């Protein structure tokens, strides 16, 4: 059921209700979900949006698209203040403030971690853009981390971030981002990324991304009712390319690689309740790396009729016995561990 109402031009109200009915092994499971949104967007200096979501525990519509979770009640709000112009000669051309937050709880009445975030966006006169912000995560219960083997009480956290993007002028464009955060068990983490983009012509562009993250208390599920914290080093890179050598021809490249090395710090159990109980031993170290490559050629036979030639390659590496590997080792281990090497031909023809 879907309802849309527009009481006056800048105000919109939308609501929907859905019933899911799943049959598995002869058993039917019916559940309901509902959502409502109120939007105020007059187009001036202010916009406001509020959303309410209500999902029963067995609600499941994954066959219609990605559903993050069920068993959820949430209220979120986003308020934005715009300044759309500045006096001539000012170093800014426009700016905005954003305030966003959310409260979450489940059908059992447990409060899940909520958050508040403040963001500032600046459009510079030379075409560059700068954004920065800070957020606060409130203490709450993670009811999914152990996959049904117990809830985990998380402490409050938060952090800050900054992002700078160079104007699209000339052959080169650069984007740099950094973030710092306090994790749930009181440890710190940080990350930086560097993304140059090369556009020598209108028919060729390449974008590279390099990222590094370090965490002193990465929290993950380790099996059963146990979780663990790890000292994590994560490296990532991606490369995207597009080339249009002639009309009706295009060649696209996409490559992604991720490698992480995790050294165990402390193991906890939640078998006796949501408050984590230290086990007095560290979890096992491990290393993981994965890569994926796709090269796709497309030839347009006619409008809505195309021939595709696609080559893909993927690989991964995982080792539980030894951590403390650097980016070079993780890179080579992933590339040596090829798990897929397909080639596809696809024809799409409109009659």
CSV table of C-alpha atoms in Angstrom, one decimal, residues 253-256 291-295 311-315 342:
chain,number,residue,atom,x,y,z
A,253,UNK,CA,38.5,-1.4,-17.0
A,254,UNK,CA,37.8,-2.0,-13.3
A,255,UNK,CA,40.3,-3.3,-10.8
A,256,UNK,CA,39.9,-3.6,-7.0
A,291,UNK,CA,41.3,-8.8,-5.8
A,292,UNK,CA,39.0,-8.5,-8.7
A,293,UNK,CA,39.6,-7.4,-12.3
A,294,UNK,CA,37.1,-6.9,-15.2
A,295,UNK,CA,37.8,-5.7,-18.7
A,311,UNK,CA,37.1,-10.8,-19.3
A,312,UNK,CA,37.3,-11.2,-15.5
A,313,UNK,CA,39.8,-12.5,-13.0
A,314,UNK,CA,39.6,-12.8,-9.2
A,315,UNK,CA,41.7,-14.2,-6.4
A,342,UNK,CA,36.2,-16.3,-16.9
